[in-house]
């Protein structure tokens, strides 16, 4: 394992990226490390990029070096809003710095030159003669792959300026056409395009307002209208969607997004509108239109083929579609955790063998969790085992003759068992005893206390034909006097 | 492995002692004795990751629980059966347990697990022949080719149909798993047909609620098939508390965490060994099933000690017996060894040894080893030498197996072979490591694969592996596991778990999960994990080996192993021959070849030794510095031993000037004394004092005097420690050996205390003073596994002498051989090259037109005239007249085949990069490596020019990359034009050398910083040696960090070696100073150290006080910023624009890191101790 990123204190301590964790630990004992989750960071950074759409509509993440870390904005035509280029740069970076981010920036006519400035001459604004500005920077400023940088360094070509006026075919032959492309891009000889974040969804409907709107009801009404338009669009293509996003573009350059999800692909406008309504209900006071909304866009996401015939009047209806729809509505109104269903769990312990989980959770079923038919389990399980008094149980593992439960005596005629179930010892907070002799236990290490209790289950039938499921908690000789409990009923 | 077995045996014994007491009390209470019961279905932990107990534990528990017998049957394996056998034997021998173990029956079987879906069948052989058949069945499964592919190691593929050929004489028990009743019934009937009257159906209470019904159903099935039901508990572990470990190994096997394991684990803890009374209760409705266990046992007439082992006969075919052949060869050998007549001592020794060998019938074994050695030496020209206790034998010396002349050292044959100690002899022979495979294949060829096989090694869970696996089972992150392992390291090694240390690692010992992990990991430690092949132990038999033990394929092609390890073989008294590998022998062989080719001298190991010994025995009494060997010893006094066998380590080097070896026996002591045993036993300083005459040895009485005289009253060798116990404390040799084993295992257990008391009392009884006795015991304590036997040290000392001789007289030859044998030894090529250059040998860079893969010798200047002044006194001794041309193997990333291709196509030399490329067709990436290594000097290209040219070959221009016109010679391409590239600064060039070659012939990197260091007042390392600087002075020196060492014996002290252009400096860092300067000590490549000078004889240390990390200066050097050009360096700093301390420049940082990385990659990282 190696270090990938460090904070300022780690750096002060002499650690560096690519260092092996073992080395780092040797240097700094008790070092706190976290495993990096690149995709999560990339996702967070993408959100961060979206936020910048308030400065310029055209925002992109530059993935040339890493999936996160470099943000590019096309500021053509927006600088006047900030009082010029310098002020804009100051404002954008300053704002992030105030939030505690370490940030650098640069402005230039090409993406390449701006990147070079941001990384190697922070704060510079290159309005003309990019070549002169780039010349003293190291070749790494050209967004090159590590081996190419390495190769150039070996040749002694260390500055961007060293590359000017060299034999281009010779360079291309040695370092690939990519080097020249990057150089030309930085110098502005070749135009570089970027794909902005928040690309327009393939399937969407939008409406602009001459006058900004603000009321939530107006928003929801618009959402329904848009849903109808979107539905007909989707129907033509034979598609349905599982997620819908409602973008509320506010006049103050902010975007509020509402998202709803459906259990299965849908395009039913009324269903969609209702989901948004429920969502908005839950939003309650948090809804804020600011100075008004001047555009609303509804976009479909997670598309899946949806045959139009299935929605027809004579389509087969097994009821699951309705059930799913009910789940969607209940979940969007009451919250996703409010609706649950039973799921089998892979364990020997009877009361843990089934549990509730949200209906919308899509955890795969463990094939081993299905109950074993050879081990009979009662129809009803008491919420917690109830203590009983038993009469004349054979030692060590025989069934009782009778029991007293809630002050009523039951006499048993038949018995089956015992079925012996050991405790899930790994859940106990109590420490374990070693089963091999270690006389080298460290001072203060945990000591054993014998408290693991095994259960012996019996199926008992009484003289009235009632069948009970009861167990003795603890084996004879295992603890003190074992207690008996009633755990369930078969009939 | 010995340790584990011993621990297990001891544990088993304790267990039985405790339990026998308990059950005796119980028995007296209950009146009717329970029916006799034996457990026959047991899975030990040799069914890897399935069983939860050692075979030893199972046996001990069964004995203690008053079972009448136990059968061990692991899954398709016999790997654990000898362990249980040894455990029982031990129980029978021990007086406290012999009574309980006396009538106990242990039977050997195997659980046959089939690949075709047949339920498991347990097979027990009734006699020796049937046992052989069973082993052969398993061998068949182990080596079966599947779809034409060699069977993978550890996989045994059996089908039910295989059984028919091997069923004779076996008793079978069918284990009905709860799956498919039809299949069980079908298998039972088929099995019945195969072995009428020898089939049982196992019945077991599973406690799943339906036991009564299930037993009845099984009984009905048994009646239908007319077989008997046999009671068992299908044991997985010996006590119910082992269920937890059993659950853990199940999770390890299934690669799941315990939280998701669920019903893959056993439902309860019932599968332990149950008492006969409990079994009788469970089977009260089927009492015959219990009785059948006794019927079953009675039908088995096989015990492991019936494996009356027959060693290959080794007769030469002229009617002579092996003993006669051995005697003939031994006497003939003696005549050859002593051409002037066999001395009295030798003929007496030979006679008595041969008589003992005859009595023990080991003649054939000696002949085998002799044949292997003769084959290697004479037919293949492979250097080899016996080591270990065999060097105590005059017979081995006369046969040419060992080289330690019994005339000149006092050998203790008893250590090797004795009448009282009933252990088979053990001859270990070292061969050149690169050619040992030839010897191994020769043995396979000679005896055949069905008579010869390698021994197994049982790989066990060690602390780190155990913690890692158990932690994984509990879903603990890798990261915490690393921390845990640091913890376990301090726990199990120091047994000193400081709470603050645990906290420092961010762990909480009271955390329930963590506590369980540590506990269970502790339990898992010592469990076998898998079988591996032993480094070179061969088992040989007269008849088919696979009737003794199953044979399986090893991981390596063309090798097979048996399922038993050396302890198992010892227990059954099966002989093995150790064919070991030693890198130094390869190196010496190379050196001898070079001597022949370049200096016309034909050298042999014995020949060089002869020179040291001198022409006759009188020579020995000459003053040492008048002997021919004097220059060699003089060299060691200056610790000038880089690359020499054994005595090249830092610790050895600091010992040499103090010990000042002057004769061969001094080397033997030198080899033995710098070992953890003598160091921990506190023997080093007393010995040195006495040797230097500061102290006179005390009077020890005649007995001990004889034992300790040659080591000035201090025990330095393992044998001496044992002899003290025998002579002074009155131990029997057997008991002394027991003491040694107890020392080797765990420090704190009951037996060692009683042995200690016995030892002290024994010595007091013989009128030795108490403090002397205690000191002796402490010294013996230091041994155990960590001391050398004298004979072993003597064998090694010979190689020490030979390598010293070569280095002393022919440093060119020695360095060349050493470089060609890399990786080996303690030093990297950089240090070897530097050292040989200081000894006056001209070293030349690798070159495409001049080098081969290996380094070469070329005509060159006389070395003696070019000595570094440090080695000035060797002027008359060094006879080298060759230059060393470094080989292409030193170019990082270049393969041997590629280098050979370059040599093969070279013709009259390559004229250009393109020429080389066209002729060899090597990939451009390889040429790039050559260019980066500056290997184009002979065609006048600098590194940069060559790189430019090579990169040009990649080409965008397709036509040019095709070697179409090879006939017309390579036409210069327009792309080949050498560009006016910036020239490489010398410092940068040197750093690039380090990067591609790990060394530089141009200059030392530190030399470029010398001006700057001078200004700091930092001294070159060589000045530390000047007497003008007095000990105690506080000075600073600086250099590249070569090695950081933290020896376990030195309580936290770190030894560091720094190198600059003038030499090396040894730094001592106390733990306190280290803790305060971790970063500089561990993180730097170039380090300045300020500290106090200490000098002891010729050894100079700097005791560090403070550090300055100079690595950034090196980084700058690597970037090509010449340090004298301050302007550029400033420009470099200034380019980040106006400095804004609060907003750090991420990109620039990344960039810097990349540069640092490159520089770090280039420079030697220093060997670290973690």
mmCIF file of N, CA, C and O in Angstrom, chain B residues 529-596:
data_model
loop_
_atom_site.group_PDB
_atom_site.id
_atom_site.type_symbol
_atom_site.label_atom_id
_atom_site.label_comp_id
_atom_site.label_asym_id
_atom_site.label_seq_id
_atom_site.Cartn_x
_atom_site.Cartn_y
_atom_site.Cartn_z
ATOM 1 N N UNK B 529 -0.404 -24.943 7.593
ATOM 2 C CA UNK B 529 -1.147 -24.226 6.571
ATOM 3 C C UNK B 529 -1.123 -24.980 5.239
ATOM 4 O O UNK B 529 -2.098 -25.141 4.567
ATOM 5 N N UNK B 530 0.047 -25.419 4.870
ATOM 6 C CA UNK B 530 0.134 -26.283 3.686
ATOM 7 C C UNK B 530 1.488 -26.975 3.723
ATOM 8 O O UNK B 530 2.349 -26.638 4.533
ATOM 9 N N UNK B 531 1.644 -27.940 2.834
ATOM 10 C CA UNK B 531 2.930 -28.624 2.744
ATOM 11 C C UNK B 531 3.736 -27.966 1.655
ATOM 12 O O UNK B 531 3.212 -27.562 0.635
ATOM 13 N N UNK B 532 5.028 -27.868 1.899
ATOM 14 C CA UNK B 532 5.886 -27.295 0.884
ATOM 15 C C UNK B 532 7.079 -28.222 0.747
ATOM 16 O O UNK B 532 7.216 -29.174 1.512
ATOM 17 N N UNK B 533 7.947 -27.944 -0.216
ATOM 18 C CA UNK B 533 9.080 -28.850 -0.326
ATOM 19 C C UNK B 533 10.232 -28.374 0.547
ATOM 20 O O UNK B 533 10.471 -27.189 0.690
ATOM 21 N N UNK B 534 10.914 -29.308 1.125
ATOM 22 C CA UNK B 534 12.088 -29.016 1.928
ATOM 23 C C UNK B 534 13.183 -28.517 1.002
ATOM 24 O O UNK B 534 13.174 -28.837 -0.187
ATOM 25 N N UNK B 535 14.093 -27.728 1.527
ATOM 26 C CA UNK B 535 15.106 -27.131 0.639
ATOM 27 C C UNK B 535 15.940 -28.162 -0.106
ATOM 28 O O UNK B 535 16.429 -27.902 -1.185
ATOM 29 N N UNK B 536 16.096 -29.344 0.429
ATOM 30 C CA UNK B 536 16.894 -30.292 -0.348
ATOM 31 C C UNK B 536 16.988 -31.662 0.290
ATOM 32 O O UNK B 536 17.879 -32.440 -0.044
ATOM 33 N N UNK B 537 16.121 -31.979 1.212
ATOM 34 C CA UNK B 537 16.201 -33.278 1.865
ATOM 35 C C UNK B 537 15.597 -34.374 1.003
ATOM 36 O O UNK B 537 14.444 -34.281 0.599
ATOM 37 N N UNK B 538 16.390 -35.395 0.738
ATOM 38 C CA UNK B 538 15.907 -36.490 -0.096
ATOM 39 C C UNK B 538 15.627 -37.731 0.744
ATOM 40 O O UNK B 538 16.424 -38.088 1.614
ATOM 41 N N UNK B 539 14.512 -38.373 0.479
ATOM 42 C CA UNK B 539 14.250 -39.674 1.073
ATOM 43 C C UNK B 539 14.518 -40.716 -0.003
ATOM 44 O O UNK B 539 14.067 -40.560 -1.141
ATOM 45 N N UNK B 540 15.242 -41.752 0.359
ATOM 46 C CA UNK B 540 15.548 -42.800 -0.618
ATOM 47 C C UNK B 540 15.140 -44.145 -0.011
ATOM 48 O O UNK B 540 15.312 -44.371 1.182
ATOM 49 N N UNK B 541 14.602 -45.020 -0.831
ATOM 50 C CA UNK B 541 14.254 -46.351 -0.320
ATOM 51 C C UNK B 541 14.714 -47.419 -1.292
ATOM 52 O O UNK B 541 14.925 -47.166 -2.482
ATOM 53 N N UNK B 542 14.835 -48.616 -0.743
ATOM 54 C CA UNK B 542 15.224 -49.742 -1.571
ATOM 55 C C UNK B 542 14.048 -50.174 -2.468
ATOM 56 O O UNK B 542 14.183 -50.310 -3.657
ATOM 57 N N UNK B 543 12.883 -50.358 -1.839
ATOM 58 C CA UNK B 543 11.705 -50.711 -2.634
ATOM 59 C C UNK B 543 10.883 -49.452 -2.883
ATOM 60 O O UNK B 543 11.349 -48.359 -2.663
ATOM 61 N N UNK B 544 9.662 -49.653 -3.307
ATOM 62 C CA UNK B 544 8.908 -48.477 -3.770
ATOM 63 C C UNK B 544 8.580 -47.530 -2.618
ATOM 64 O O UNK B 544 7.959 -47.889 -1.628
ATOM 65 N N UNK B 545 8.975 -46.280 -2.782
ATOM 66 C CA UNK B 545 8.774 -45.282 -1.729
ATOM 67 C C UNK B 545 7.294 -45.002 -1.508
ATOM 68 O O UNK B 545 6.870 -44.699 -0.405
ATOM 69 N N UNK B 546 6.490 -45.109 -2.565
ATOM 70 C CA UNK B 546 5.091 -44.738 -2.389
ATOM 71 C C UNK B 546 4.288 -45.804 -1.653
ATOM 72 O O UNK B 546 3.078 -45.694 -1.527
ATOM 73 N N UNK B 547 4.977 -46.854 -1.178
ATOM 74 C CA UNK B 547 4.277 -47.752 -0.268
ATOM 75 C C UNK B 547 4.567 -47.372 1.181
ATOM 76 O O UNK B 547 4.039 -47.984 2.096
ATOM 77 N N UNK B 548 5.421 -46.379 1.381
ATOM 78 C CA UNK B 548 5.685 -45.897 2.740
ATOM 79 C C UNK B 548 4.829 -44.675 3.058
ATOM 80 O O UNK B 548 4.328 -44.520 4.146
ATOM 81 N N UNK B 549 4.721 -43.822 2.079
ATOM 82 C CA UNK B 549 4.081 -42.537 2.304
ATOM 83 C C UNK B 549 3.614 -42.034 0.937
ATOM 84 O O UNK B 549 4.291 -42.261 -0.059
ATOM 85 N N UNK B 550 2.475 -41.386 0.884
ATOM 86 C CA UNK B 550 2.030 -40.851 -0.407
ATOM 87 C C UNK B 550 2.998 -39.798 -0.938
ATOM 88 O O UNK B 550 3.592 -39.049 -0.167
ATOM 89 N N UNK B 551 3.133 -39.783 -2.241
ATOM 90 C CA UNK B 551 4.011 -38.808 -2.890
ATOM 91 C C UNK B 551 3.134 -37.834 -3.663
ATOM 92 O O UNK B 551 2.115 -38.219 -4.228
ATOM 93 N N UNK B 552 3.520 -36.586 -3.658
ATOM 94 C CA UNK B 552 2.742 -35.591 -4.397
ATOM 95 C C UNK B 552 3.679 -34.745 -5.228
ATOM 96 O O UNK B 552 4.879 -34.682 -4.974
ATOM 97 N N UNK B 553 3.120 -34.081 -6.223
ATOM 98 C CA UNK B 553 3.924 -33.167 -7.017
ATOM 99 C C UNK B 553 4.269 -31.942 -6.180
ATOM 100 O O UNK B 553 3.440 -31.454 -5.426
ATOM 101 N N UNK B 554 5.480 -31.448 -6.361
ATOM 102 C CA UNK B 554 5.829 -30.179 -5.724
ATOM 103 C C UNK B 554 5.402 -29.058 -6.652
ATOM 104 O O UNK B 554 5.009 -29.300 -7.793
ATOM 105 N N UNK B 555 5.461 -27.844 -6.142
ATOM 106 C CA UNK B 555 5.073 -26.712 -6.982
ATOM 107 C C UNK B 555 6.007 -26.609 -8.180
ATOM 108 O O UNK B 555 5.590 -26.240 -9.275
ATOM 109 N N UNK B 556 7.277 -26.964 -7.981
ATOM 110 C CA UNK B 556 8.227 -26.869 -9.083
ATOM 111 C C UNK B 556 8.102 -28.062 -10.016
ATOM 112 O O UNK B 556 7.924 -29.191 -9.573
ATOM 113 N N UNK B 557 8.216 -27.790 -11.281
ATOM 114 C CA UNK B 557 8.204 -28.822 -12.301
ATOM 115 C C UNK B 557 9.292 -29.858 -11.987
ATOM 116 O O UNK B 557 10.329 -29.523 -11.427
ATOM 117 N N UNK B 558 9.040 -31.101 -12.296
ATOM 118 C CA UNK B 558 10.058 -32.155 -12.165
ATOM 119 C C UNK B 558 10.432 -32.480 -10.733
ATOM 120 O O UNK B 558 11.448 -33.102 -10.491
ATOM 121 N N UNK B 559 9.644 -32.030 -9.784
ATOM 122 C CA UNK B 559 9.994 -32.394 -8.414
ATOM 123 C C UNK B 559 8.785 -33.010 -7.736
ATOM 124 O O UNK B 559 7.655 -32.613 -7.980
ATOM 125 N N UNK B 560 9.068 -33.987 -6.899
ATOM 126 C CA UNK B 560 8.001 -34.594 -6.120
ATOM 127 C C UNK B 560 8.395 -34.562 -4.655
ATOM 128 O O UNK B 560 9.566 -34.550 -4.315
ATOM 129 N N UNK B 561 7.398 -34.538 -3.784
ATOM 130 C CA UNK B 561 7.699 -34.569 -2.356
ATOM 131 C C UNK B 561 6.849 -35.646 -1.689
ATOM 132 O O UNK B 561 5.789 -36.008 -2.183
ATOM 133 N N UNK B 562 7.342 -36.141 -0.575
ATOM 134 C CA UNK B 562 6.527 -37.019 0.255
ATOM 135 C C UNK B 562 5.692 -36.119 1.166
ATOM 136 O O UNK B 562 5.870 -34.916 1.188
ATOM 137 N N UNK B 563 4.772 -36.716 1.918
ATOM 138 C CA UNK B 563 3.896 -35.896 2.747
ATOM 139 C C UNK B 563 4.450 -35.676 4.148
ATOM 140 O O UNK B 563 3.783 -35.058 4.970
ATOM 141 N N UNK B 564 5.616 -36.197 4.443
ATOM 142 C CA UNK B 564 6.149 -36.079 5.795
ATOM 143 C C UNK B 564 7.327 -35.133 5.831
ATOM 144 O O UNK B 564 8.101 -35.045 4.883
ATOM 145 N N UNK B 565 7.487 -34.471 6.938
ATOM 146 C CA UNK B 565 8.632 -33.587 7.078
ATOM 147 C C UNK B 565 9.758 -34.305 7.821
ATOM 148 O O UNK B 565 9.648 -35.478 8.163
ATOM 149 N N UNK B 566 10.835 -33.585 8.049
ATOM 150 C CA UNK B 566 12.019 -34.281 8.542
ATOM 151 C C UNK B 566 11.826 -34.846 9.951
ATOM 152 O O UNK B 566 12.374 -35.891 10.271
ATOM 153 N N UNK B 567 11.005 -34.175 10.761
ATOM 154 C CA UNK B 567 10.764 -34.716 12.097
ATOM 155 C C UNK B 567 9.995 -36.035 12.011
ATOM 156 O O UNK B 567 10.265 -36.975 12.757
ATOM 157 N N UNK B 568 9.018 -36.063 11.104
ATOM 158 C CA UNK B 568 8.260 -37.300 10.912
ATOM 159 C C UNK B 568 9.196 -38.424 10.485
ATOM 160 O O UNK B 568 9.130 -39.543 10.980
ATOM 161 N N UNK B 569 10.080 -38.115 9.535
ATOM 162 C CA UNK B 569 11.008 -39.134 9.030
ATOM 163 C C UNK B 569 11.942 -39.585 10.141
ATOM 164 O O UNK B 569 12.210 -40.778 10.300
ATOM 165 N N UNK B 570 12.420 -38.615 10.929
ATOM 166 C CA UNK B 570 13.272 -38.963 12.064
ATOM 167 C C UNK B 570 12.543 -39.917 12.999
ATOM 168 O O UNK B 570 13.112 -40.905 13.475
ATOM 169 N N UNK B 571 11.274 -39.585 13.265
ATOM 170 C CA UNK B 571 10.511 -40.389 14.221
ATOM 171 C C UNK B 571 10.396 -41.835 13.742
ATOM 172 O O UNK B 571 10.364 -42.759 14.541
ATOM 173 N N UNK B 572 10.314 -42.006 12.436
ATOM 174 C CA UNK B 572 10.200 -43.362 11.895
ATOM 175 C C UNK B 572 11.567 -43.902 11.501
ATOM 176 O O UNK B 572 11.652 -44.949 10.866
ATOM 177 N N UNK B 573 12.619 -43.166 11.817
ATOM 178 C CA UNK B 573 13.979 -43.566 11.553
ATOM 179 C C UNK B 573 14.215 -43.810 10.065
ATOM 180 O O UNK B 573 14.846 -44.777 9.675
ATOM 181 N N UNK B 574 13.671 -42.935 9.265
ATOM 182 C CA UNK B 574 13.908 -43.027 7.826
ATOM 183 C C UNK B 574 15.018 -42.035 7.483
ATOM 184 O O UNK B 574 14.986 -40.883 7.914
ATOM 185 N N UNK B 575 16.016 -42.508 6.725
ATOM 186 C CA UNK B 575 17.181 -41.675 6.440
ATOM 187 C C UNK B 575 16.888 -40.694 5.337
ATOM 188 O O UNK B 575 16.101 -40.955 4.436
ATOM 189 N N UNK B 576 17.546 -39.542 5.425
ATOM 190 C CA UNK B 576 17.436 -38.628 4.303
ATOM 191 C C UNK B 576 18.795 -37.982 4.031
ATOM 192 O O UNK B 576 19.654 -37.935 4.912
ATOM 193 N N UNK B 577 18.957 -37.571 2.799
ATOM 194 C CA UNK B 577 20.196 -36.936 2.381
ATOM 195 C C UNK B 577 19.869 -35.490 2.071
ATOM 196 O O UNK B 577 18.936 -35.212 1.324
ATOM 197 N N UNK B 578 20.616 -34.562 2.648
ATOM 198 C CA UNK B 578 20.329 -33.151 2.405
ATOM 199 C C UNK B 578 21.210 -32.609 1.295
ATOM 200 O O UNK B 578 22.426 -32.598 1.412
ATOM 201 N N UNK B 579 20.576 -32.172 0.232
ATOM 202 C CA UNK B 579 21.277 -31.584 -0.900
ATOM 203 C C UNK B 579 20.966 -30.099 -0.870
ATOM 204 O O UNK B 579 19.910 -29.669 -1.300
ATOM 205 N N UNK B 580 21.880 -29.312 -0.314
ATOM 206 C CA UNK B 580 21.587 -27.903 -0.084
ATOM 207 C C UNK B 580 22.301 -27.028 -1.102
ATOM 208 O O UNK B 580 23.182 -27.475 -1.826
ATOM 209 N N UNK B 581 21.908 -25.780 -1.125
ATOM 210 C CA UNK B 581 22.488 -24.851 -2.096
ATOM 211 C C UNK B 581 23.237 -23.761 -1.365
ATOM 212 O O UNK B 581 22.781 -23.262 -0.347
ATOM 213 N N UNK B 582 24.397 -23.381 -1.890
ATOM 214 C CA UNK B 582 25.167 -22.322 -1.263
ATOM 215 C C UNK B 582 25.724 -21.414 -2.352
ATOM 216 O O UNK B 582 26.456 -21.862 -3.231
ATOM 217 N N UNK B 583 25.340 -20.143 -2.283
ATOM 218 C CA UNK B 583 25.739 -19.205 -3.330
ATOM 219 C C UNK B 583 27.249 -19.034 -3.407
ATOM 220 O O UNK B 583 27.821 -18.918 -4.487
ATOM 221 N N UNK B 584 27.917 -19.039 -2.253
ATOM 222 C CA UNK B 584 29.353 -18.788 -2.264
ATOM 223 C C UNK B 584 30.102 -19.859 -3.055
ATOM 224 O O UNK B 584 31.126 -19.577 -3.669
ATOM 225 N N UNK B 585 29.581 -21.077 -3.052
ATOM 226 C CA UNK B 585 30.253 -22.112 -3.842
ATOM 227 C C UNK B 585 30.197 -21.784 -5.325
ATOM 228 O O UNK B 585 31.168 -21.999 -6.064
ATOM 229 N N UNK B 586 29.068 -21.249 -5.785
ATOM 230 C CA UNK B 586 28.987 -20.837 -7.188
ATOM 231 C C UNK B 586 30.024 -19.769 -7.468
ATOM 232 O O UNK B 586 30.702 -19.788 -8.497
ATOM 233 N N UNK B 587 30.120 -18.829 -6.553
ATOM 234 C CA UNK B 587 31.058 -17.729 -6.743
ATOM 235 C C UNK B 587 32.493 -18.253 -6.797
ATOM 236 O O UNK B 587 33.268 -17.867 -7.672
ATOM 237 N N UNK B 588 32.831 -19.155 -5.878
ATOM 238 C CA UNK B 588 34.200 -19.679 -5.841
ATOM 239 C C UNK B 588 34.502 -20.477 -7.114
ATOM 240 O O UNK B 588 35.582 -20.370 -7.697
ATOM 241 N N UNK B 589 33.498 -21.217 -7.565
ATOM 242 C CA UNK B 589 33.708 -21.967 -8.802
ATOM 243 C C UNK B 589 34.023 -21.020 -9.962
ATOM 244 O O UNK B 589 34.941 -21.237 -10.740
ATOM 245 N N UNK B 590 33.270 -19.953 -10.052
ATOM 246 C CA UNK B 590 33.510 -18.964 -11.107
ATOM 247 C C UNK B 590 34.924 -18.401 -10.988
ATOM 248 O O UNK B 590 35.630 -18.243 -11.982
ATOM 249 N N UNK B 591 35.292 -18.104 -9.748
ATOM 250 C CA UNK B 591 36.619 -17.521 -9.533
ATOM 251 C C UNK B 591 37.700 -18.507 -9.972
ATOM 252 O O UNK B 591 38.674 -18.115 -10.625
ATOM 253 N N UNK B 592 37.528 -19.777 -9.646
ATOM 254 C CA UNK B 592 38.516 -20.782 -10.050
ATOM 255 C C UNK B 592 38.624 -20.847 -11.565
ATOM 256 O O UNK B 592 39.716 -20.927 -12.123
ATOM 257 N N UNK B 593 37.471 -20.796 -12.248
ATOM 258 C CA UNK B 593 37.500 -20.818 -13.715
ATOM 259 C C UNK B 593 38.254 -19.606 -14.256
ATOM 260 O O UNK B 593 39.053 -19.717 -15.188
ATOM 261 N N UNK B 594 37.977 -18.449 -13.674
ATOM 262 C CA UNK B 594 38.653 -17.229 -14.133
ATOM 263 C C UNK B 594 40.160 -17.328 -13.896
ATOM 264 O O UNK B 594 40.962 -16.905 -14.734
ATOM 265 N N UNK B 595 40.548 -17.892 -12.753
ATOM 266 C CA UNK B 595 41.965 -18.056 -12.447
ATOM 267 C C UNK B 595 42.626 -18.923 -13.526
ATOM 268 O O UNK B 595 43.731 -18.633 -14.001
ATOM 269 N N UNK B 596 41.920 -19.977 -13.897
ATOM 270 C CA UNK B 596 42.449 -20.871 -14.920
ATOM 271 C C UNK B 596 42.623 -20.133 -16.244
ATOM 272 O O UNK B 596 43.668 -20.193 -16.886
#
